[in-house]
């Protein structure tokens, strides 16, 4: 896999367009003056976490005696809880924060931006060919940069959709996110069972 192919793959897994309604829903509960700062901070957190997993993900999982399936199952559960809040809105929005309270790492950096699928893909890239870490780093930075640009202009999409349109898209994405989270959970369970069966 070349750098461009890896970057495209990571960009598609990050799915910034799919995350737009969720990010907008979270940010609209925050003071307008703080929104850009919070978004940039969470994007940088996500980049840091993805770089960490690219270079040390496999070692971290081995040190904690965890498998990649654990990342998938945990991420699926978190995304499912977020999706339920999107479909059935509650005070504080999709993350249950009080009005004006800032999200911190969860859920914007993890699992929305640096989700289990992205982290697993990065671990796989590093495991497949550890001699090309510079190439994988460039691919990650390119995918993250393109995603960050799209998310930083979420206000443009918010203006186009309007309040009611954004609410409708948010609930629709909630339904999609439920399916994605369940699939993520099932994939983790299936891989765990398959791995356990091979060991036995």
Short mmCIF file of C-alpha atoms in Angstrom, two decimals, residues 5 17 40 60 62 74 76 79 87 132 147 150 166 173 195:
data_model
loop_
_atom_site.label_atom_id
_atom_site.label_comp_id
_atom_site.label_asym_id
_atom_site.label_seq_id
_atom_site.Cartn_x
_atom_site.Cartn_y
_atom_site.Cartn_z
CA UNK A 5 -3.88 4.68 -0.60
CA UNK A 17 -18.69 14.14 6.85
CA UNK A 40 -9.03 22.46 17.65
CA UNK A 60 0.46 -0.84 24.68
CA UNK A 62 0.41 -6.28 24.81
CA UNK A 74 -15.45 -0.72 24.08
CA UNK A 76 -18.98 0.12 20.07
CA UNK A 79 -20.87 4.95 20.28
CA UNK A 87 -32.19 9.75 18.75
CA UNK A 132 7.73 2.42 6.54
CA UNK A 147 -10.76 15.72 8.17
CA UNK A 150 -13.98 19.71 6.99
CA UNK A 166 -29.63 19.83 11.91
CA UNK A 173 -27.15 9.90 12.02
CA UNK A 195 -9.10 -15.94 18.15
#
